[in-house]
Short mmCIF file of C-alpha atoms and ligand atoms in Angstrom, two decimals:
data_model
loop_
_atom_site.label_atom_id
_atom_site.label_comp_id
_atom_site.label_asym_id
_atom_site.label_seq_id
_atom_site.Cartn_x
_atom_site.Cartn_y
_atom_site.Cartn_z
CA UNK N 1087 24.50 -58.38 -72.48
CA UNK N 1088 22.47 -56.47 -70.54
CA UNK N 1089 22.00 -52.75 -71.95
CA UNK N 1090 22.55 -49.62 -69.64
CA UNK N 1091 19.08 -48.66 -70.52
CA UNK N 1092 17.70 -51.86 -68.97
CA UNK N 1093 19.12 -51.02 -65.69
CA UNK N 1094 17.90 -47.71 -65.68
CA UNK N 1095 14.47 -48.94 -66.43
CA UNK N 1096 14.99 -51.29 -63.75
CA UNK N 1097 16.69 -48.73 -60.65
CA UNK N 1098 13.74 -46.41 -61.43
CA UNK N 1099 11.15 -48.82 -59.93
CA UNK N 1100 13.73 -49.67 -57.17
CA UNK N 1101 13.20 -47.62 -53.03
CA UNK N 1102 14.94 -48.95 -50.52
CA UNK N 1103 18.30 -50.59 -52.12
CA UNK N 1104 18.27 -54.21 -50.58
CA UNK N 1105 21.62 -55.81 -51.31
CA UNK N 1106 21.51 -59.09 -52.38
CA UNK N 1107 24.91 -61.60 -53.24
CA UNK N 1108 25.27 -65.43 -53.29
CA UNK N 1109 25.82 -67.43 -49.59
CA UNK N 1110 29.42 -67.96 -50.30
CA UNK N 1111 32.96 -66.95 -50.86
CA UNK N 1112 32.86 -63.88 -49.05
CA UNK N 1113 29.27 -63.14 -47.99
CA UNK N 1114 29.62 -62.86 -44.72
CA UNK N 1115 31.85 -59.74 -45.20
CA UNK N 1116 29.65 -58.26 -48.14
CA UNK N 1117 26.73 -58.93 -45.49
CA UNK N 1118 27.94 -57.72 -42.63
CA UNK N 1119 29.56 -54.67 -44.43
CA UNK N 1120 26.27 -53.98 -46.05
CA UNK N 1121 24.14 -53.99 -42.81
CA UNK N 1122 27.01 -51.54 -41.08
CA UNK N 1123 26.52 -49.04 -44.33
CA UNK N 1124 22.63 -49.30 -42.90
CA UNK N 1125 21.20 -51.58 -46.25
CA UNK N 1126 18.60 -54.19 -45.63
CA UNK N 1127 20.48 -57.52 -46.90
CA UNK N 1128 19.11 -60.78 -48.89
CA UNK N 1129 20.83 -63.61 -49.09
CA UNK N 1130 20.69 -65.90 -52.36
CA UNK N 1131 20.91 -69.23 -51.65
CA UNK N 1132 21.46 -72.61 -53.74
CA UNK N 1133 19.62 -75.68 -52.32
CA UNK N 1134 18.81 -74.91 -49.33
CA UNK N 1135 18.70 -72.26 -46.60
CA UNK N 1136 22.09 -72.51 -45.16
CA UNK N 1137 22.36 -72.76 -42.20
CA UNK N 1138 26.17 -71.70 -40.61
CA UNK N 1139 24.90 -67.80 -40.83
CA UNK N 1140 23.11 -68.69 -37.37
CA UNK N 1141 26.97 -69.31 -35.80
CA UNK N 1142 27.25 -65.55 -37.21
CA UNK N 1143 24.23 -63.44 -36.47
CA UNK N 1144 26.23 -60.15 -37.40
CA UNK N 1145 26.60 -61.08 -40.20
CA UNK N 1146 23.32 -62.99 -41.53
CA UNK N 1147 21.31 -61.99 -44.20
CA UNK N 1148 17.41 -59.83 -43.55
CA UNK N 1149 16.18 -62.71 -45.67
CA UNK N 1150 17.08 -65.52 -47.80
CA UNK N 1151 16.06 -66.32 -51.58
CA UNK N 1152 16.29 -69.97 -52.42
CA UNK N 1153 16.75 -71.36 -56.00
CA UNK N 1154 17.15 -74.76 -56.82
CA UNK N 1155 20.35 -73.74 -58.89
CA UNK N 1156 22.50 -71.28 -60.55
CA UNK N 1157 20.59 -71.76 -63.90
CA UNK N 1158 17.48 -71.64 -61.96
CA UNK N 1159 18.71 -68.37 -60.47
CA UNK N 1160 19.46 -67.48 -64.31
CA UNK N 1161 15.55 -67.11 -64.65
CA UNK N 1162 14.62 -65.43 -61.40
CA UNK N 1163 15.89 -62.03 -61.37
CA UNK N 1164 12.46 -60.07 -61.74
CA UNK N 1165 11.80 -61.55 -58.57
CA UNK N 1166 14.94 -60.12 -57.22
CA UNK N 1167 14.28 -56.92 -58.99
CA UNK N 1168 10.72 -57.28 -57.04
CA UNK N 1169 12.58 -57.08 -54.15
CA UNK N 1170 14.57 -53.98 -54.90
CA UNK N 1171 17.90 -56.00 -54.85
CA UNK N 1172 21.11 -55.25 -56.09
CA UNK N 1173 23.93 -58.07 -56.36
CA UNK N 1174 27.59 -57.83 -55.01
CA UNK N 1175 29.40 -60.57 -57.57
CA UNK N 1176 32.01 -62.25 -56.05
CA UNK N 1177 34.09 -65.34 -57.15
CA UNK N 1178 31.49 -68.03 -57.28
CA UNK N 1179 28.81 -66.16 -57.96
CA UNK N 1180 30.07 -65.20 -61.60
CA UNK N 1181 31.89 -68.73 -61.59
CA UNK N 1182 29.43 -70.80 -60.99
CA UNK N 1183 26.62 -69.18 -62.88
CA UNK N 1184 28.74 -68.58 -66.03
CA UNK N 1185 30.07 -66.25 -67.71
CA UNK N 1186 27.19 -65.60 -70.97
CA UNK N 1187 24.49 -66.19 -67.85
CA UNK N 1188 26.05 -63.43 -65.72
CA UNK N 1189 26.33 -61.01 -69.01
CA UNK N 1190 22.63 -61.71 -69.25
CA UNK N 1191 21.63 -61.29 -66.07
CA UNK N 1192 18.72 -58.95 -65.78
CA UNK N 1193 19.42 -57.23 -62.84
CA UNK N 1194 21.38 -54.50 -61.53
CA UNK N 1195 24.75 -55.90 -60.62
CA UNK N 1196 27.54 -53.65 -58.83
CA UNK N 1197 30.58 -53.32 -61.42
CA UNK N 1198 31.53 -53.25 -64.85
CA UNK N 1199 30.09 -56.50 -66.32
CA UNK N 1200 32.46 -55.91 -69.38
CA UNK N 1201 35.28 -56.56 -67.28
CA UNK N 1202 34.20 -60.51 -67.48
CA UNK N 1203 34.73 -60.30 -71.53
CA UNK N 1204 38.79 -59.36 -70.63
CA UNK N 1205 38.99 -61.32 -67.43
CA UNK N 1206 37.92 -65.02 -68.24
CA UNK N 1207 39.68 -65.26 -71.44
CA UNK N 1208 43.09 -65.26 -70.32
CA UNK N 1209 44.76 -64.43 -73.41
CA UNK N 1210 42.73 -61.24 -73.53
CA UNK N 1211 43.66 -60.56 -69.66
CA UNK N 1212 47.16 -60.82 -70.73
CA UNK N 1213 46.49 -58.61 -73.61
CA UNK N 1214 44.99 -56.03 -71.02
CA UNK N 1215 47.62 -56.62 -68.14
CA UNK N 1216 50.44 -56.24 -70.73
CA UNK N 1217 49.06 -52.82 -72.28
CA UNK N 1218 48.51 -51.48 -69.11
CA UNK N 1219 52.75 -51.95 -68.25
CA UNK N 1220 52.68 -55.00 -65.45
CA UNK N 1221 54.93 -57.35 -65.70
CA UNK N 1222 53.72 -60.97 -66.27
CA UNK N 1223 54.82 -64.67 -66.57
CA UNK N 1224 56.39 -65.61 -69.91
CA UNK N 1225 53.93 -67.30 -72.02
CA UNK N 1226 54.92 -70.50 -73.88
CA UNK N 1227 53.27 -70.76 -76.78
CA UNK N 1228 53.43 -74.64 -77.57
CA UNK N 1229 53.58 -77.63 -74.85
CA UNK N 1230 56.06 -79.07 -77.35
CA UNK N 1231 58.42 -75.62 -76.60
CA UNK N 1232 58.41 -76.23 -72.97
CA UNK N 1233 62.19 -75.77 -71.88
CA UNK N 1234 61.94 -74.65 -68.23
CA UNK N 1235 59.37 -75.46 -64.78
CA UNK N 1236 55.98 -74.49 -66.24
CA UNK N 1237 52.60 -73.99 -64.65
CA UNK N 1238 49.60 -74.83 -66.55
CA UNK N 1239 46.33 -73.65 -65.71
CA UNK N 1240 42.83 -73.98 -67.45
CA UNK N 1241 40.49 -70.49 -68.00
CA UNK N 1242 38.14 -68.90 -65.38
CA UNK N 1243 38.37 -68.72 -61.70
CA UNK N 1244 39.07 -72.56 -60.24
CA UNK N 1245 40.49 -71.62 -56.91
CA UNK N 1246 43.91 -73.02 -58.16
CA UNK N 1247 42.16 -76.49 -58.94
CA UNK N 1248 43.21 -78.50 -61.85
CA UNK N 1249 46.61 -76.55 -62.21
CA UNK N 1250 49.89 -78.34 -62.03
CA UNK N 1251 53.57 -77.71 -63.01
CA UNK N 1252 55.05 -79.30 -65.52
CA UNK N 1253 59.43 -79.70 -65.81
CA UNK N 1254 58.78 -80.94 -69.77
CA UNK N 1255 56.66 -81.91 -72.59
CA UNK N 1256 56.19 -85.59 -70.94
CA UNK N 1257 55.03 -84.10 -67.71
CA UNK N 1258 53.03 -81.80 -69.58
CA UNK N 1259 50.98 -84.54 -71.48
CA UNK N 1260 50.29 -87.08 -68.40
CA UNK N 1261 49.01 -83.98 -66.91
CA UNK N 1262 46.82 -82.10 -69.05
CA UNK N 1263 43.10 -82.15 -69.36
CA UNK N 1264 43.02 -81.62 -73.29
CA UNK N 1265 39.11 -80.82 -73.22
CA UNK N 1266 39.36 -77.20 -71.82
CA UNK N 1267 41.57 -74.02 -72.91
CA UNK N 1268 44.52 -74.13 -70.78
CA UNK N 1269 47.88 -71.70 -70.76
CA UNK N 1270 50.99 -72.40 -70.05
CA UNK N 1271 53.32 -69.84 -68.40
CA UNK N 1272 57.14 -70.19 -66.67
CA UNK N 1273 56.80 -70.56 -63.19
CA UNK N 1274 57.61 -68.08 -61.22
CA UNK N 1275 59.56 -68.70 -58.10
CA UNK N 1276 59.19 -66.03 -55.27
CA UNK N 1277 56.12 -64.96 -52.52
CA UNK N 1278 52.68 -64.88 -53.95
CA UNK N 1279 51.17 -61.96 -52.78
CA UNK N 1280 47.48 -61.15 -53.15
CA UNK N 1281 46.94 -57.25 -53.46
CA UNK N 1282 42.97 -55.76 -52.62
CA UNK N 1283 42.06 -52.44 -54.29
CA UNK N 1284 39.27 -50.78 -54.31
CA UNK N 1285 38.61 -48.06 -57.71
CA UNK N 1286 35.71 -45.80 -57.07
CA UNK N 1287 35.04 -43.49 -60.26
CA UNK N 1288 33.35 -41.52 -58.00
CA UNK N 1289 35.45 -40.50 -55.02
CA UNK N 1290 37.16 -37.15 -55.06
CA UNK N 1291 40.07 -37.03 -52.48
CA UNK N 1292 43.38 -39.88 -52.16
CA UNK N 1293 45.27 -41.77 -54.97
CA UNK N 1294 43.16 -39.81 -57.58
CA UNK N 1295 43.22 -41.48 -61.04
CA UNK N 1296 42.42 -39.74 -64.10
CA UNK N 1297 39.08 -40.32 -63.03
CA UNK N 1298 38.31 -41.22 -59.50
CA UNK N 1299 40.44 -43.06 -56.56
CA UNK N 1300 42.45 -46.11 -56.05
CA UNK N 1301 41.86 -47.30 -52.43
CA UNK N 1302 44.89 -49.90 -50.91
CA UNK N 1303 43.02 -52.49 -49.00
CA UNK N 1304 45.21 -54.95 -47.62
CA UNK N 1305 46.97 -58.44 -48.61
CA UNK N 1306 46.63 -61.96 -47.97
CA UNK N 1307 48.57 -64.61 -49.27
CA UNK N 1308 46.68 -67.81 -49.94
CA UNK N 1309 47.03 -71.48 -47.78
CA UNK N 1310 47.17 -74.06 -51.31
CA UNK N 1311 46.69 -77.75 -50.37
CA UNK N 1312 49.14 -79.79 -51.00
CA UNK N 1313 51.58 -77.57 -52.34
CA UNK N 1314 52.16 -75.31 -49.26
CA UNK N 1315 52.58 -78.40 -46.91
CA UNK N 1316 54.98 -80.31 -49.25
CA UNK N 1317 58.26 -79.08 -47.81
CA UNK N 1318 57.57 -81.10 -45.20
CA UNK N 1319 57.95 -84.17 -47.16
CA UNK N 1320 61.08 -83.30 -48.89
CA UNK N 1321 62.18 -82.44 -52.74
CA UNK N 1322 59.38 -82.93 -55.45
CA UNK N 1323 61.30 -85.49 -57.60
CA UNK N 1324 61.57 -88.20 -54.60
CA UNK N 1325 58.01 -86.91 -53.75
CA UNK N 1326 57.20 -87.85 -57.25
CA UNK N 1327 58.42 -91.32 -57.10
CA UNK N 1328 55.98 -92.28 -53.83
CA UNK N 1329 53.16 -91.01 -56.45
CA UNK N 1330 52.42 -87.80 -54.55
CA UNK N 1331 52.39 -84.82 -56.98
CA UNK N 1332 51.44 -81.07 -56.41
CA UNK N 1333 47.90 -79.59 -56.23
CA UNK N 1334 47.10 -75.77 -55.66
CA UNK N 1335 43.88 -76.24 -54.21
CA UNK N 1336 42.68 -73.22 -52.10
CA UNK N 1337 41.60 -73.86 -48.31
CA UNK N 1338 42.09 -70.68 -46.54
CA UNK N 1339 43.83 -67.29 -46.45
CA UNK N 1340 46.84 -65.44 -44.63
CA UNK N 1341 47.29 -61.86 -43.60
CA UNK N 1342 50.55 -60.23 -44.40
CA UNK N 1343 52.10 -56.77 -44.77
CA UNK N 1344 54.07 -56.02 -47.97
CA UNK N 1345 57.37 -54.49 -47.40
CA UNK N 1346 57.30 -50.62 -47.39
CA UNK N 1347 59.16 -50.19 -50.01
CA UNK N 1348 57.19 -52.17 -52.59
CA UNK N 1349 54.17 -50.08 -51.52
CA UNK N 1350 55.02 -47.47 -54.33
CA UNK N 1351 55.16 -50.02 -56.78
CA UNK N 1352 52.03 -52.00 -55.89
CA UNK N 1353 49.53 -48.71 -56.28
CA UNK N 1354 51.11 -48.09 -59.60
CA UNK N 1355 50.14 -51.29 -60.79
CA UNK N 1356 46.86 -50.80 -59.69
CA UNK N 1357 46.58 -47.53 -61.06
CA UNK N 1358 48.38 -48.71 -64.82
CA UNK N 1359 46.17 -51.59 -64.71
CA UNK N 1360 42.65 -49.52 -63.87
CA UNK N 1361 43.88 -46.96 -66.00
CA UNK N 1362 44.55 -49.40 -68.94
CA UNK N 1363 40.51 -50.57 -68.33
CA UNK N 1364 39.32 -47.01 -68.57
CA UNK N 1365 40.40 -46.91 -71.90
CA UNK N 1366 39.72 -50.64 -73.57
CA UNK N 1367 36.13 -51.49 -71.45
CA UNK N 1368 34.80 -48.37 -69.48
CA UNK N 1369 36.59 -49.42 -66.26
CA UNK N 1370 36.89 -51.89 -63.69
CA UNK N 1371 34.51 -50.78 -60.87
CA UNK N 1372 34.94 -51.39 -57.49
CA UNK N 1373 37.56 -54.17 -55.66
CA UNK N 1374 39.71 -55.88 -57.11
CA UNK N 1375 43.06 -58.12 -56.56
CA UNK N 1376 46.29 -58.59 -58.75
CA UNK N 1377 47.78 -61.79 -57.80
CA UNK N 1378 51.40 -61.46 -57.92
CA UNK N 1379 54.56 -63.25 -57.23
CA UNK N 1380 57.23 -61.41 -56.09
CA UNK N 1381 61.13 -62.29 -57.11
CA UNK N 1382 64.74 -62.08 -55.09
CA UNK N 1383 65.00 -59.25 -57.42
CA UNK N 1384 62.27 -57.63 -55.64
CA UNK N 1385 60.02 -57.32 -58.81
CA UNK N 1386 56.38 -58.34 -59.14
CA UNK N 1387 54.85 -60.56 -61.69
CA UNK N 1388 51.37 -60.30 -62.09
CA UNK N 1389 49.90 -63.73 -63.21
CA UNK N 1390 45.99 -62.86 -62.44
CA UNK N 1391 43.67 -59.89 -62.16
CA UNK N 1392 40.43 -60.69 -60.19
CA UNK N 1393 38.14 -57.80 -61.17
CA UNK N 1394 35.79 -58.11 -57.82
CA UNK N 1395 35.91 -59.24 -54.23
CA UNK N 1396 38.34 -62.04 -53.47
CA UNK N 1397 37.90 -64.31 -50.71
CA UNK N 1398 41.11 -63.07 -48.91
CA UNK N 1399 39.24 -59.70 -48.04
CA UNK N 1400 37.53 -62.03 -45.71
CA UNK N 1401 40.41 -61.73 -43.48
CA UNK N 1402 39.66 -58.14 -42.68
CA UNK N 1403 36.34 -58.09 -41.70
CA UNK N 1404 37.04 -55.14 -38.86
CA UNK N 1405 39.94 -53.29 -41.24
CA UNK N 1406 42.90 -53.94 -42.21
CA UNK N 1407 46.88 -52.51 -41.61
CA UNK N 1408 46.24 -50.17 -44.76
CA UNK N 1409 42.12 -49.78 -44.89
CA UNK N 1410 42.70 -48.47 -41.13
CA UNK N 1411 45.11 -46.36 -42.61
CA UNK N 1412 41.57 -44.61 -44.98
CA UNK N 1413 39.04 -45.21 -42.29
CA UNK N 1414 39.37 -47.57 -39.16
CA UNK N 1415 36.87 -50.70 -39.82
CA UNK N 1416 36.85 -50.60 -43.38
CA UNK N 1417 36.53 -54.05 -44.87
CA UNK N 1418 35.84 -54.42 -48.60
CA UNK N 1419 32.14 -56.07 -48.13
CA UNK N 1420 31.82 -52.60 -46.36
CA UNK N 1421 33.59 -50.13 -48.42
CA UNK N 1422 31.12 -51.90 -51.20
CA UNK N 1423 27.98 -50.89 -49.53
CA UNK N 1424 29.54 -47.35 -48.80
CA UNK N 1425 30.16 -46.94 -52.30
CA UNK N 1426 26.38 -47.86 -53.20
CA UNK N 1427 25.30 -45.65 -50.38
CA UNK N 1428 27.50 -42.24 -52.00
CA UNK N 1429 26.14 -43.39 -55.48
CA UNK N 1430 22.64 -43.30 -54.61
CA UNK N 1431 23.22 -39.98 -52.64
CA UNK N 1432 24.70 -38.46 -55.70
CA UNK N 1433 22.34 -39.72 -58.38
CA UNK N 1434 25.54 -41.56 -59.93
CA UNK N 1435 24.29 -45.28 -59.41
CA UNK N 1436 24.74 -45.93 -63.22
CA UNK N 1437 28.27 -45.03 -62.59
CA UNK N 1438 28.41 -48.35 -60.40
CA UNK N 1439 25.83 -50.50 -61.33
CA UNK N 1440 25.44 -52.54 -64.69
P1 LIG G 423 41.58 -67.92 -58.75
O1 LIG G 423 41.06 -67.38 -60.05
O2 LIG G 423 40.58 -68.39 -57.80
O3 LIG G 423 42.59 -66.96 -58.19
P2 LIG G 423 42.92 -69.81 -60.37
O4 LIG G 423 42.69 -71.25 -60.38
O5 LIG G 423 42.49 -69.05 -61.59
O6 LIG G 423 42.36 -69.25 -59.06
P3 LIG G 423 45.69 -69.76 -60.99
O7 LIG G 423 46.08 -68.58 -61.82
O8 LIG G 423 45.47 -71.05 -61.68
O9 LIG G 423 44.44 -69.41 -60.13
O10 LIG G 423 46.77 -69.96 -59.88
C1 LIG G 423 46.61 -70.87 -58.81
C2 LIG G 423 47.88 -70.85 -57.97
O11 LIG G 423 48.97 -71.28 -58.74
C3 LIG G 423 48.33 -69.48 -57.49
O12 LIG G 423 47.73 -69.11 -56.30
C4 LIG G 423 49.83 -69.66 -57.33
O13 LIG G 423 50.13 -70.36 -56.14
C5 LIG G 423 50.16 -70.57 -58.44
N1 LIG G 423 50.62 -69.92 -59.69
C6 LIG G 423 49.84 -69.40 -60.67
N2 LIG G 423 50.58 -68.96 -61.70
C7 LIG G 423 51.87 -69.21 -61.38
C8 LIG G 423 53.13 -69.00 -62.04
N3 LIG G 423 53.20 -68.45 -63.25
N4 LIG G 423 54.26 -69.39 -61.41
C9 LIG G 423 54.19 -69.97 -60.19
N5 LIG G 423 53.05 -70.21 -59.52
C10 LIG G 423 51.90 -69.83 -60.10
#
């Protein structure tokens, strides 16, 4: 892991901040929101210079930096430091370069990198989620105790792929990939809701925290192919018969307002679970989403913390019903780059970046 001392070392040969993330997931905001907040912007690209940023000008990188891939990038970031760059992590980024690679990363990232320790192990994310007071899935400790509609899923971020449901043990084993650590929860029946926060540890004035702000950003819900279509087709078990069985495969996002009421109960989560990563890792810094599912009895069930930008941010590029609410235009890629910008101002980057 990289030491707090390193990225000292590192900021103090740094000018002009250039902010730097990987050409996916949700660059375009984190670019775009970047260049608003008046940063220069670099673009880190895999392959080859990509080229769909021309089809959005307002939101294309200053400059590109191309690696041949994400273990290649592993053993470039002097040059990036060279460049005065700071990286946004977001989904793939952190995914696709690793979890141990992204620890070691040598450059100054914006976050708490600890967070990755208690997020892709999900047995220590339930550990953390179930401290902090959110409700959560039952567990089920053994395949062979399955005794209800499960959902299995397999560590680390996978945009929903390789998950499936299970109704019993035999579903269970003509399912499972046994080479990876899975988990096995009840599944939850209600609306999946996908709630954006945003902690600063540095703001002063809102939904003040023992230390700092909670920001509400907004809410998708998430498009999964082919479960979301499946209706269509008719019940599961005849589906099952023809062969055709349920994937959660993520293709896109939907905006959606959470009932009023429930708005209460959504920041308190947020606060219980920042709160709860104050105390066991030094804090989760900056946005992040608790994917929940919520019941006819109107509760939530948190079944995932994402501890950075999620892709359903994307959606509110120019604000959303509740960012408009802290400052019209606000998008997350934005409020991101404002957050650097305060830092910097205040001589508190270290509180940000790790
Ligand atoms: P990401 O990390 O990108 O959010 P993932 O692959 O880690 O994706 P999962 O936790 O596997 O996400 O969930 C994928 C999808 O499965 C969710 O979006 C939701 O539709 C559904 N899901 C997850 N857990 C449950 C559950 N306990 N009950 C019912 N549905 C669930």
């Amino acid at each position: 892991m990289v030491t707090a001392d390193r990225i000292a070392e590192i900021l103090e040969g740094y000018d002009e901040l250039v902010i730097a993330t990987v050409c996916s997931h949700s660059s375009l905001q984190i670019f775009h929101g970047a260049r608003v907040e008046g940063f220069r912007t670099l673009g880190i690209a895999v392959g080859e210079r990509p080229k769909f940023y021309d089809a959005f000008p307002a939101a294309r990188p200053d400059s590109f930096f191309v690696v041949d891939s994400y273990e290649d990038l592993t053993h470039r970031a002097d040059e990036l430091a060279g460049m005065n760059a700071v990286a946004v992590p977001h989904g793939s980024f952190v995914e696709y370069m690793g979890a141990n690679a992204f620890l070691g990363f040598e450059l100054p990232i914006f976050g708490n990198r600890r967070v990755i320790e208690w997020e892709a192990d999900r047995e220590k994310q339930r550990v953390w989620l179930s401290a902090a007071g959110v409700e959560m899935p039952a567990k089920i400790e053994r395949p062979e105790a399955i005794d209800r509609p499960v959902f299995v899923k397999y560590h680390g971020a996978k945009g929903g792929r390789g998950s499936f449901i299970a109704k019993n043990y035999e579903d269970f084993l003509q399912f499972v990939d046994g080479s990876q650590p899975y988990t096995i929860q009840e599944y939850v029946i209600g609306t999946r809701y996908y709630i954006h926060f945003f902690y600063s540890p540095i703001a002063e004035e809102g939904y003040t925290l023992s230390r700092g702000t909670l920001e509400l950003l907004g809410f998708d819900r998430r498009d999964e192919t082919n479960i979301d279509e499946m209706y269509k087709l008719g019940a599961q078990e005849s589906l099952k018969k023809l062969g055709i069985y349920p994937t959660f495969v993520v293709t896109g996002n939907v905006p959606m307002v959470l009932r009023e009421s429930l708005l209460p109960k959504a920041l308190e989560m947020g606060e219980r679970v920042v709160e709860k990563s104050l105390e066991l890792f030094g804090g989760m810094i900056g946005p992040f989403c608790l994917e929940t599912i919520v019941t006819d009895q109107l509760q939530f069930k948190v079944f995932e913390v994402s501890s950075r930008i999620v892709a359903g941010t994307n959606l509110y590029i120019s604000g959303s019903p509740y960012s408009d609410l802290l400052e019209p235009g606000m998008s997350t890629g934005r409020r991101i780059a404002r957050e650097i910008r305060l830092a910097s101002k205040r001589g508190r980057l270290l509180d940000i970046l790790t």
